[in-house]
N, C-alpha and C. Protein backbone atom coordinates (compact mmCIF):
# COMPACT_ATOMS: atom_id res chain seq x y z
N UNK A 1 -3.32 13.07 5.92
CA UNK A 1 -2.40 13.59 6.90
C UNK A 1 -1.53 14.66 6.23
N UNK A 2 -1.30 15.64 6.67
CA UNK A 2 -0.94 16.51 6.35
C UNK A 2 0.88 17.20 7.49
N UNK A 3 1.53 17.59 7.07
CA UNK A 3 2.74 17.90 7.69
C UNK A 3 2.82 18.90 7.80
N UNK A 4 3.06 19.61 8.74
CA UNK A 4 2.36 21.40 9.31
C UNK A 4 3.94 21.88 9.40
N UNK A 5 4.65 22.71 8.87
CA UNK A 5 6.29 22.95 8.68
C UNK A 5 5.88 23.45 10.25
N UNK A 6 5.71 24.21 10.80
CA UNK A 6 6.20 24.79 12.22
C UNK A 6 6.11 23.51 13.60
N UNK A 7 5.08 22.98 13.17
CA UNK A 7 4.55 21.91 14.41
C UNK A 7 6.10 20.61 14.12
N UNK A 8 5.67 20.40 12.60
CA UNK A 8 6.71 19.05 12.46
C UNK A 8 8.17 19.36 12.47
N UNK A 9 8.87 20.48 12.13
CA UNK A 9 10.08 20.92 12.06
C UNK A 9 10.79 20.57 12.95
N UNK A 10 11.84 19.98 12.50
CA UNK A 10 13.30 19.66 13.40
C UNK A 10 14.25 21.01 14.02
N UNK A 11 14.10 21.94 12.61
CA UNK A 11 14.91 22.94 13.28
C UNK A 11 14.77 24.05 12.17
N UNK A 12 13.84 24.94 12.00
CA UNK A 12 13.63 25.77 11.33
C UNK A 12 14.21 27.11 10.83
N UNK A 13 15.61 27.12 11.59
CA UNK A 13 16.61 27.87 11.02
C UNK A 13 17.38 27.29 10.23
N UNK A 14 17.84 26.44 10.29
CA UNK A 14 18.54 25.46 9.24
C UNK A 14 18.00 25.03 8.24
N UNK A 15 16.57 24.36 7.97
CA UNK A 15 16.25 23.83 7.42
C UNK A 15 14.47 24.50 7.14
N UNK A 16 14.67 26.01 6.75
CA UNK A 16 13.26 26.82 6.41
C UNK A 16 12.29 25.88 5.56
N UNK A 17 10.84 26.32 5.73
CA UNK A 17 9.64 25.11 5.05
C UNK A 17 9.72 26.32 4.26
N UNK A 18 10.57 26.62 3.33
CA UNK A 18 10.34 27.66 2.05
C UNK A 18 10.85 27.40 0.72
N UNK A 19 10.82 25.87 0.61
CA UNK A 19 11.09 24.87 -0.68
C UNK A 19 10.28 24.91 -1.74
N UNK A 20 8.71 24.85 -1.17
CA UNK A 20 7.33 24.49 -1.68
C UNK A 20 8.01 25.62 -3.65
N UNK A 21 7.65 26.41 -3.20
CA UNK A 21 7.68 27.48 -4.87
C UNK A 21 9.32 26.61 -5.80
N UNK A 22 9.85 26.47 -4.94
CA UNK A 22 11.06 25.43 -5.60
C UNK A 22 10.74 24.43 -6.17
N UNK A 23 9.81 23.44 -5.80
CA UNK A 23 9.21 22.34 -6.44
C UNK A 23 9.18 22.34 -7.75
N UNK A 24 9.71 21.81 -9.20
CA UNK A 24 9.39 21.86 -10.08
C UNK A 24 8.85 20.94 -10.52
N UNK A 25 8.26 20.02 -9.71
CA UNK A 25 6.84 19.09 -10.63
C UNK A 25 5.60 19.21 -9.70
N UNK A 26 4.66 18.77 -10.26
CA UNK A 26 3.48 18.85 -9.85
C UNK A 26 3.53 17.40 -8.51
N UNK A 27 2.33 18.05 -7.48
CA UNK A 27 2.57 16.89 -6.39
C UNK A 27 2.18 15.53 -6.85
N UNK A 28 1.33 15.50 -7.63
CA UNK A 28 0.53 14.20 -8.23
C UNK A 28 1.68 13.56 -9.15
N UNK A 29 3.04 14.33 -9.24
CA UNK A 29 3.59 13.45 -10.13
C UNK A 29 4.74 13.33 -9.33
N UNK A 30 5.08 13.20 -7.80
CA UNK A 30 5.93 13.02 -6.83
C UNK A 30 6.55 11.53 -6.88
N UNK A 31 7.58 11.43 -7.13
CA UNK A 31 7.77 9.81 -6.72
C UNK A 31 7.26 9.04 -5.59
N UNK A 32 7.06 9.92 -4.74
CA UNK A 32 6.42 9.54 -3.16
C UNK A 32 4.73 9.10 -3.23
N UNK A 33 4.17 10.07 -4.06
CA UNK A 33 3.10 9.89 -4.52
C UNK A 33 2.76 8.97 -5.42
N UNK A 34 3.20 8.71 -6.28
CA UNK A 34 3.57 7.70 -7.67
C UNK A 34 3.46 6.47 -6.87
N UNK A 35 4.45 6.27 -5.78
CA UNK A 35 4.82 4.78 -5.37
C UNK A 35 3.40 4.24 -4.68
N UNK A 36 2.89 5.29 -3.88
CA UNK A 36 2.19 4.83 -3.07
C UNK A 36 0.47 4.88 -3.92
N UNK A 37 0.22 4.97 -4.94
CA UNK A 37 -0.55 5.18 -6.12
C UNK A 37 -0.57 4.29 -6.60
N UNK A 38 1.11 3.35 -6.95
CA UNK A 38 1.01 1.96 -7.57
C UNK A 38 0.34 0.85 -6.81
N UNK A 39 0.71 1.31 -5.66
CA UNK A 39 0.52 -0.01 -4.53
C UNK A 39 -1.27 -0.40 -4.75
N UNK A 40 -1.87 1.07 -4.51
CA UNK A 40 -3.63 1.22 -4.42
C UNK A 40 -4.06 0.50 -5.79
N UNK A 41 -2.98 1.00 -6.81
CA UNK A 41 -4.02 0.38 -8.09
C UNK A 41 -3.81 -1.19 -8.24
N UNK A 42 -2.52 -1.72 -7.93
CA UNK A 42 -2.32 -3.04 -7.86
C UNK A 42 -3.55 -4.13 -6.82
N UNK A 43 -3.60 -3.25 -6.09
CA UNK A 43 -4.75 -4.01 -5.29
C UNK A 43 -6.20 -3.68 -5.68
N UNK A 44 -6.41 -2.49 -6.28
CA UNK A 44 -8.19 -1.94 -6.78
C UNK A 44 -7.88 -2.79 -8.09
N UNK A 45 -7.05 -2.64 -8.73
CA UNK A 45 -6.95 -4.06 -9.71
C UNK A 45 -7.62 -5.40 -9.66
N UNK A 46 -7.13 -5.68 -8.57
CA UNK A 46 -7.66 -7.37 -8.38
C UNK A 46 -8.89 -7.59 -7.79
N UNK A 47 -9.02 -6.47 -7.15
CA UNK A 47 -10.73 -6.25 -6.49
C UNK A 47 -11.90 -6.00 -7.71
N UNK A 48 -11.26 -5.49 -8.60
CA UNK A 48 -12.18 -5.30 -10.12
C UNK A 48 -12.00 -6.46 -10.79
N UNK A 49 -10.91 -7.37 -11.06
CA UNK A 49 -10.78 -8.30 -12.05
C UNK A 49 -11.38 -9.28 -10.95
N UNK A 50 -11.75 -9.78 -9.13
CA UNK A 50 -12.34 -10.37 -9.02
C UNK A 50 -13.61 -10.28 -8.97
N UNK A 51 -14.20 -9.35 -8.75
CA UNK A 51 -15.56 -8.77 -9.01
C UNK A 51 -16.41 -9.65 -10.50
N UNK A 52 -15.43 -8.93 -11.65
CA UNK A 52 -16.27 -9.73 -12.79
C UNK A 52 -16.13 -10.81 -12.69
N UNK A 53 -14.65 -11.50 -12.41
CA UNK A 53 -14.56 -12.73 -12.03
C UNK A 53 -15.58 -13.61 -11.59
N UNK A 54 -16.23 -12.98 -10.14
CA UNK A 54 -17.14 -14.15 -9.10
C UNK A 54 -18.47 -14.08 -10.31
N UNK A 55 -18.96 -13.17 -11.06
CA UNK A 55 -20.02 -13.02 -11.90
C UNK A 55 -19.79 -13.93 -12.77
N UNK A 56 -18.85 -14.75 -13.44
CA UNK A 56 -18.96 -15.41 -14.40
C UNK A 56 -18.68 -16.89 -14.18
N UNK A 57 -18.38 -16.86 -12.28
CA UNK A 57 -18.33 -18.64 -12.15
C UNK A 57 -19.49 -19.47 -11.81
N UNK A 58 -19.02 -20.69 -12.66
CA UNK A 58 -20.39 -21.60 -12.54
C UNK A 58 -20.55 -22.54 -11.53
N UNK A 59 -21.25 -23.44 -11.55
CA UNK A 59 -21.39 -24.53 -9.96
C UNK A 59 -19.90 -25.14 -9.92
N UNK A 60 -19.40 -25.01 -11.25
CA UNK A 60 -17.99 -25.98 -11.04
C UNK A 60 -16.93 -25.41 -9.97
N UNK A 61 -17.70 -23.84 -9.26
CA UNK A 61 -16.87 -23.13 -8.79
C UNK A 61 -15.38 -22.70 -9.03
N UNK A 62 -14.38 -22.31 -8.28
CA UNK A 62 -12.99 -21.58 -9.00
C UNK A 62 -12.14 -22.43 -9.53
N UNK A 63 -12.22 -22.12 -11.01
CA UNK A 63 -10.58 -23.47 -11.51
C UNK A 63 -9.52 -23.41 -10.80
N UNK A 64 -8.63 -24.63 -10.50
CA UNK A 64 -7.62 -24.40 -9.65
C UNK A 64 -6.78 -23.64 -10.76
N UNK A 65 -6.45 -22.89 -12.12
CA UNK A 65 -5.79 -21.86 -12.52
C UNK A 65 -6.25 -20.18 -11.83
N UNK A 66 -7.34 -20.44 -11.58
CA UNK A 66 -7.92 -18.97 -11.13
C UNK A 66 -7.02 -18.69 -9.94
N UNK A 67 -7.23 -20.43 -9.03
CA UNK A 67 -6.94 -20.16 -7.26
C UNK A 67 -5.33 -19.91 -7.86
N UNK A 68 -4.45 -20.11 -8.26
CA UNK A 68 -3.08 -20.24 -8.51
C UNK A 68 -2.45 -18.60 -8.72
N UNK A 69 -3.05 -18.15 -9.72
CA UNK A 69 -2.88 -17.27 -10.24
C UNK A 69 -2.91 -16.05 -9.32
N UNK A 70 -4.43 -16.29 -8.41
CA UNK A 70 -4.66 -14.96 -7.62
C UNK A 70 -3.25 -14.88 -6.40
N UNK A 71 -3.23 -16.52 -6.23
CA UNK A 71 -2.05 -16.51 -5.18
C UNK A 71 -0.92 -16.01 -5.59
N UNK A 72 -0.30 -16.38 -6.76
CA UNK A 72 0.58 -15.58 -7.11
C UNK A 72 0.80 -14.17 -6.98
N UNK A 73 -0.56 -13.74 -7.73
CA UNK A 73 -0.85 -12.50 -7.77
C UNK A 73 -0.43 -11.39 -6.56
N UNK A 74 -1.00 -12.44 -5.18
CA UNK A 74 -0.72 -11.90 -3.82
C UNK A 74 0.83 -11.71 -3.47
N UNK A 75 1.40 -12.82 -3.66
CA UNK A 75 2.87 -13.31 -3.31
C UNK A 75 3.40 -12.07 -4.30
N UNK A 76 3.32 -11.58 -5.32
CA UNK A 76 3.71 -10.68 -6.05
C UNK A 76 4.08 -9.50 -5.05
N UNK A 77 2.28 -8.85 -5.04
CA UNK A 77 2.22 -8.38 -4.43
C UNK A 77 2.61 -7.35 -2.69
N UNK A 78 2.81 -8.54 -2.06
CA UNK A 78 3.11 -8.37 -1.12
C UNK A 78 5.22 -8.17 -1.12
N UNK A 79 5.80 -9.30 -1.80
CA UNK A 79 7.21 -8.97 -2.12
C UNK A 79 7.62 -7.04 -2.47
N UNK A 80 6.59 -6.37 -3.12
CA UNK A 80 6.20 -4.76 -3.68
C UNK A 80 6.25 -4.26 -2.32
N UNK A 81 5.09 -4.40 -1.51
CA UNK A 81 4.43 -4.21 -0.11
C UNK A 81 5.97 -3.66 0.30
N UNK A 82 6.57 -5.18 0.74
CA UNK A 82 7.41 -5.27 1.69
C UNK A 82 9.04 -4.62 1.27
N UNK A 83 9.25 -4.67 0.13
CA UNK A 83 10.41 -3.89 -0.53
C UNK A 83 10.10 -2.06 -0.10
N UNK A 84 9.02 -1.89 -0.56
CA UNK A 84 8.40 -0.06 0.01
C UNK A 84 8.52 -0.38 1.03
N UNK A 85 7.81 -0.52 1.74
CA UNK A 85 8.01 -0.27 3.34
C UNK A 85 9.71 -0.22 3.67
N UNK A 86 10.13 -1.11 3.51
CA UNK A 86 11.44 -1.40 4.25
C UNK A 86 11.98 -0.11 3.70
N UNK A 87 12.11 -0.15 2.77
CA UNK A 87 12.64 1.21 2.03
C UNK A 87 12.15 2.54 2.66
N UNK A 88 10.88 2.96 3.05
CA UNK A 88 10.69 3.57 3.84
C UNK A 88 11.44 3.99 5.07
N UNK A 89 11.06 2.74 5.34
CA UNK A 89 11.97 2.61 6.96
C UNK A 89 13.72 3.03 6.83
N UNK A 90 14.07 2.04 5.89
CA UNK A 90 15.51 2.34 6.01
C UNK A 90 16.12 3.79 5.30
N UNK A 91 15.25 4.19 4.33
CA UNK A 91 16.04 4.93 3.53
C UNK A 91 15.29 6.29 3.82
N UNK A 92 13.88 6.79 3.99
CA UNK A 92 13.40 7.98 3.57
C UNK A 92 12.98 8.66 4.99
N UNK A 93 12.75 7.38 5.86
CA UNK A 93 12.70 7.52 7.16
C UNK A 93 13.51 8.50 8.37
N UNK A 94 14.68 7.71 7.94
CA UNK A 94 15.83 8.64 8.32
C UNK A 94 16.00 9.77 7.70
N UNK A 95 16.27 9.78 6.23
CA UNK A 95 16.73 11.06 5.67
C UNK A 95 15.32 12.23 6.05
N UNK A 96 14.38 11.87 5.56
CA UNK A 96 13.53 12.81 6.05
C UNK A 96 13.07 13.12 7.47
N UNK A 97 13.55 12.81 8.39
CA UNK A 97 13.42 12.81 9.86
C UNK A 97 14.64 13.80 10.40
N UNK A 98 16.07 13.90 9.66
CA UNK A 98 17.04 15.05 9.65
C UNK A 98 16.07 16.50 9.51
N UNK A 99 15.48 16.45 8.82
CA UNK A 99 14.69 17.84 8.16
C UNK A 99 12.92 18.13 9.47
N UNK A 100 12.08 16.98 9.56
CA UNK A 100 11.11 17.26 9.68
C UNK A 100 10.57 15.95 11.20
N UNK A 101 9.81 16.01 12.10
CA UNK A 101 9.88 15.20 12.81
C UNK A 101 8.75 14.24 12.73
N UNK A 102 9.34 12.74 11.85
CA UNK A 102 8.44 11.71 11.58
C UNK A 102 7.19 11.38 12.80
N UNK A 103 6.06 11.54 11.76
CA UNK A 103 4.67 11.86 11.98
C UNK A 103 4.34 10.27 12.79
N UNK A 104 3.76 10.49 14.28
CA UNK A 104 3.65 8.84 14.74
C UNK A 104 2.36 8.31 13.60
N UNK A 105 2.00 9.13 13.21
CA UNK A 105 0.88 8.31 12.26
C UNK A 105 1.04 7.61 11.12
N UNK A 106 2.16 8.08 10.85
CA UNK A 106 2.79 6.98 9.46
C UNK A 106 3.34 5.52 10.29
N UNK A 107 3.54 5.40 11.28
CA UNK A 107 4.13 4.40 11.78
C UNK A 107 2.59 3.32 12.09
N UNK A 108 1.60 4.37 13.04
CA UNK A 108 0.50 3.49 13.20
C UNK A 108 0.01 3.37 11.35
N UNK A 109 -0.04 3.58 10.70
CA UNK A 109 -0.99 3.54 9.62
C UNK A 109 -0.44 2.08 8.81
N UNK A 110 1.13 1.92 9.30
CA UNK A 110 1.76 0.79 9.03
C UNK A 110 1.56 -0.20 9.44
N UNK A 111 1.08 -0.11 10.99
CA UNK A 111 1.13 -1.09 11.62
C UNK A 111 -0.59 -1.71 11.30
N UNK A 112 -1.59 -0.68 11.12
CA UNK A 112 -2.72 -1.26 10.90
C UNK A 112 -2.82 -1.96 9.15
N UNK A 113 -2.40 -1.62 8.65
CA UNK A 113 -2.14 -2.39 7.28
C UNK A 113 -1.52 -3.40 7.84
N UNK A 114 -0.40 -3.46 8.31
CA UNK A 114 0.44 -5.16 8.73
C UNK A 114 -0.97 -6.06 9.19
N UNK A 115 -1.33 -5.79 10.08
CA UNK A 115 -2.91 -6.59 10.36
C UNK A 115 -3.74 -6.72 9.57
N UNK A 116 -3.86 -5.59 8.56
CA UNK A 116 -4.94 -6.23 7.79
C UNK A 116 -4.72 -7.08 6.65
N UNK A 117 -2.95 -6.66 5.75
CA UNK A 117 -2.11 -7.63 5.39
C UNK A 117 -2.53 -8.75 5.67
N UNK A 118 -2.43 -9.27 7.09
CA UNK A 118 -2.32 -10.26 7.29
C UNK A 118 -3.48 -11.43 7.60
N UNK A 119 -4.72 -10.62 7.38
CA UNK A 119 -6.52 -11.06 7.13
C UNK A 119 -6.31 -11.48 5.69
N UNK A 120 -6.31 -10.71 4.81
CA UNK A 120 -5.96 -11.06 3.36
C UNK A 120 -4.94 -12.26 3.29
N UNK A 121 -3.75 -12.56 3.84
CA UNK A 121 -3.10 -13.63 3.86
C UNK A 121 -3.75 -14.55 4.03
N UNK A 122 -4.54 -14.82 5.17
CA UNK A 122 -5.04 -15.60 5.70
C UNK A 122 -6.60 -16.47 4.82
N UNK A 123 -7.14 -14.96 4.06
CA UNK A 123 -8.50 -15.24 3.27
C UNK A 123 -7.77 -16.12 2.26
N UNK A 124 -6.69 -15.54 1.71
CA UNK A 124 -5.61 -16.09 0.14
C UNK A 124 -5.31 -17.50 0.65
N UNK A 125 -4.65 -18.01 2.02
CA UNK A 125 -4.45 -19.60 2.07
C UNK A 125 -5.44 -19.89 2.40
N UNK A 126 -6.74 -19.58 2.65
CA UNK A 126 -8.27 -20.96 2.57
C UNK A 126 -9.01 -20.38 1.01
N UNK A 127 -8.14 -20.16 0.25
CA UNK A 127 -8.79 -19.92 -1.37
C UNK A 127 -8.47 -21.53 -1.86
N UNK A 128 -10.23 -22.01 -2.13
CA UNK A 128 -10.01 -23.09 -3.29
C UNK A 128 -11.24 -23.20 -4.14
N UNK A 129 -11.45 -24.01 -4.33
CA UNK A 129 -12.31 -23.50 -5.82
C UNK A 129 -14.47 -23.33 -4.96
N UNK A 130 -13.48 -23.50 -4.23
CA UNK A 130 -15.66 -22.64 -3.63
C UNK A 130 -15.50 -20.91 -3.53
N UNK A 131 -16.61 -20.78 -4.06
CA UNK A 131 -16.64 -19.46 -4.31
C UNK A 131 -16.92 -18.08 -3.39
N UNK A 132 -17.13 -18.88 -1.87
CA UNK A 132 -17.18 -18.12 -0.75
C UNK A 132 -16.41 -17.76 -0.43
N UNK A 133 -14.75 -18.60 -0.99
CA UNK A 133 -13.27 -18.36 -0.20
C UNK A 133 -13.12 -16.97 -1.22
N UNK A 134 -13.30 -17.06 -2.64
CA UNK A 134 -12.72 -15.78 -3.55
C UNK A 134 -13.75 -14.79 -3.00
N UNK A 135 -14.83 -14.43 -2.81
CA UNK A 135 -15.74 -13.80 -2.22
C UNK A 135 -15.23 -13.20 -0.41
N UNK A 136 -14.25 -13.84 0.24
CA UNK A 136 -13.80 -13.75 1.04
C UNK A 136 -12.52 -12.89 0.97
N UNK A 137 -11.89 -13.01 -0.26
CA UNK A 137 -10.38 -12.66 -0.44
C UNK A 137 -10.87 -11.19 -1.15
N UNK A 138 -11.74 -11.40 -1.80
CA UNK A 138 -12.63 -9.77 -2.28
C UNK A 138 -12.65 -8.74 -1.14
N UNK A 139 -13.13 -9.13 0.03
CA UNK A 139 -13.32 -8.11 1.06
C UNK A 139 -12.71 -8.12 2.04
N UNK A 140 -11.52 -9.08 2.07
CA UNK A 140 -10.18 -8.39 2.51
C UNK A 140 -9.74 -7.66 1.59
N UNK A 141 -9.36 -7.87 0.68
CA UNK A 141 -8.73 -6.54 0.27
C UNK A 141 -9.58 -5.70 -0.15
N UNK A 142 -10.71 -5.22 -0.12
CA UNK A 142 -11.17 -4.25 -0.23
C UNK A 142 -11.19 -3.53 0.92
N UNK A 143 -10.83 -3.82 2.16
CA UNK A 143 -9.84 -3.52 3.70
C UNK A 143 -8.73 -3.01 3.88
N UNK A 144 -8.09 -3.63 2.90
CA UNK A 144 -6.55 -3.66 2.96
C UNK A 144 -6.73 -2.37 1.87
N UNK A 145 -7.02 -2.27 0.81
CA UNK A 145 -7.29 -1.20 -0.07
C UNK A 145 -6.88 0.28 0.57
């Protein structure tokens, strides 16, 4: 998604889209970018460490340290999730909505993650040591991803 200065603009005498050459860091090293970069690798993380994971369990299927851990892992997780967002909402939402007119697609793009969030929740509480449930929690978040 992309933000078009003439289409999205609040008020383009006040507030000209002629910042860009002002920028003195690179976009890839944006805090905006950064944050939302951590979130992807925290979750392509656990989709790789379960991957080798399901390859190396035996009939004894998942130790209850594995099931513990990933839950944690989630509960981590999601506390991150939900601190950004809100923060979004409360803090960057507004301020950047003075300048530019918030895109309805950041709002839907939220709301379809909240749902799929909440598939992954759902795969994470029927995780126990059979290996269909971690195999299950794999491709939710490779959804949620």
């Amino acid at each position: 998604m992309t933000i078009e200065p003439k289409e999205h603009a609040v008020d383009t005498e006040t507030h000209p889209a002629d910042k860009a050459s002002k920028w003195e860091i690179p976009l890839e090293s944006d805090q905006w970018i950064l944050s939302h970069n951590a979130l992807r690798c925290e979750i392509n993380s656990l989709i790789q460490a379960l991957g080798t994971f399901m390859g190396r369990i035996d009939d004894d299927g998942v130790p209850q340290w594995a099931v513990n851990t990933i839950k944690e892992w989630w509960t981590s997780h999601v506390a991150h999730a939900t601190v950004h967002c809100k923060s979004e909402e409360t803090v960057y939402k507004p301020m950047f909505s003075e300048r530019f007119k918030w895109p309805a697609e950041i709002d839907q793009l939220h709301d379809a993650l909240d749902s799929v969030k909440d598939k992954v929740q759902t795969a994470i509480d029927r995780l126990n040591a059979e290996k269909s449930n971690l195999v299950a929690v794999r491709d939710a978040l490779s959804t949620y991803e």
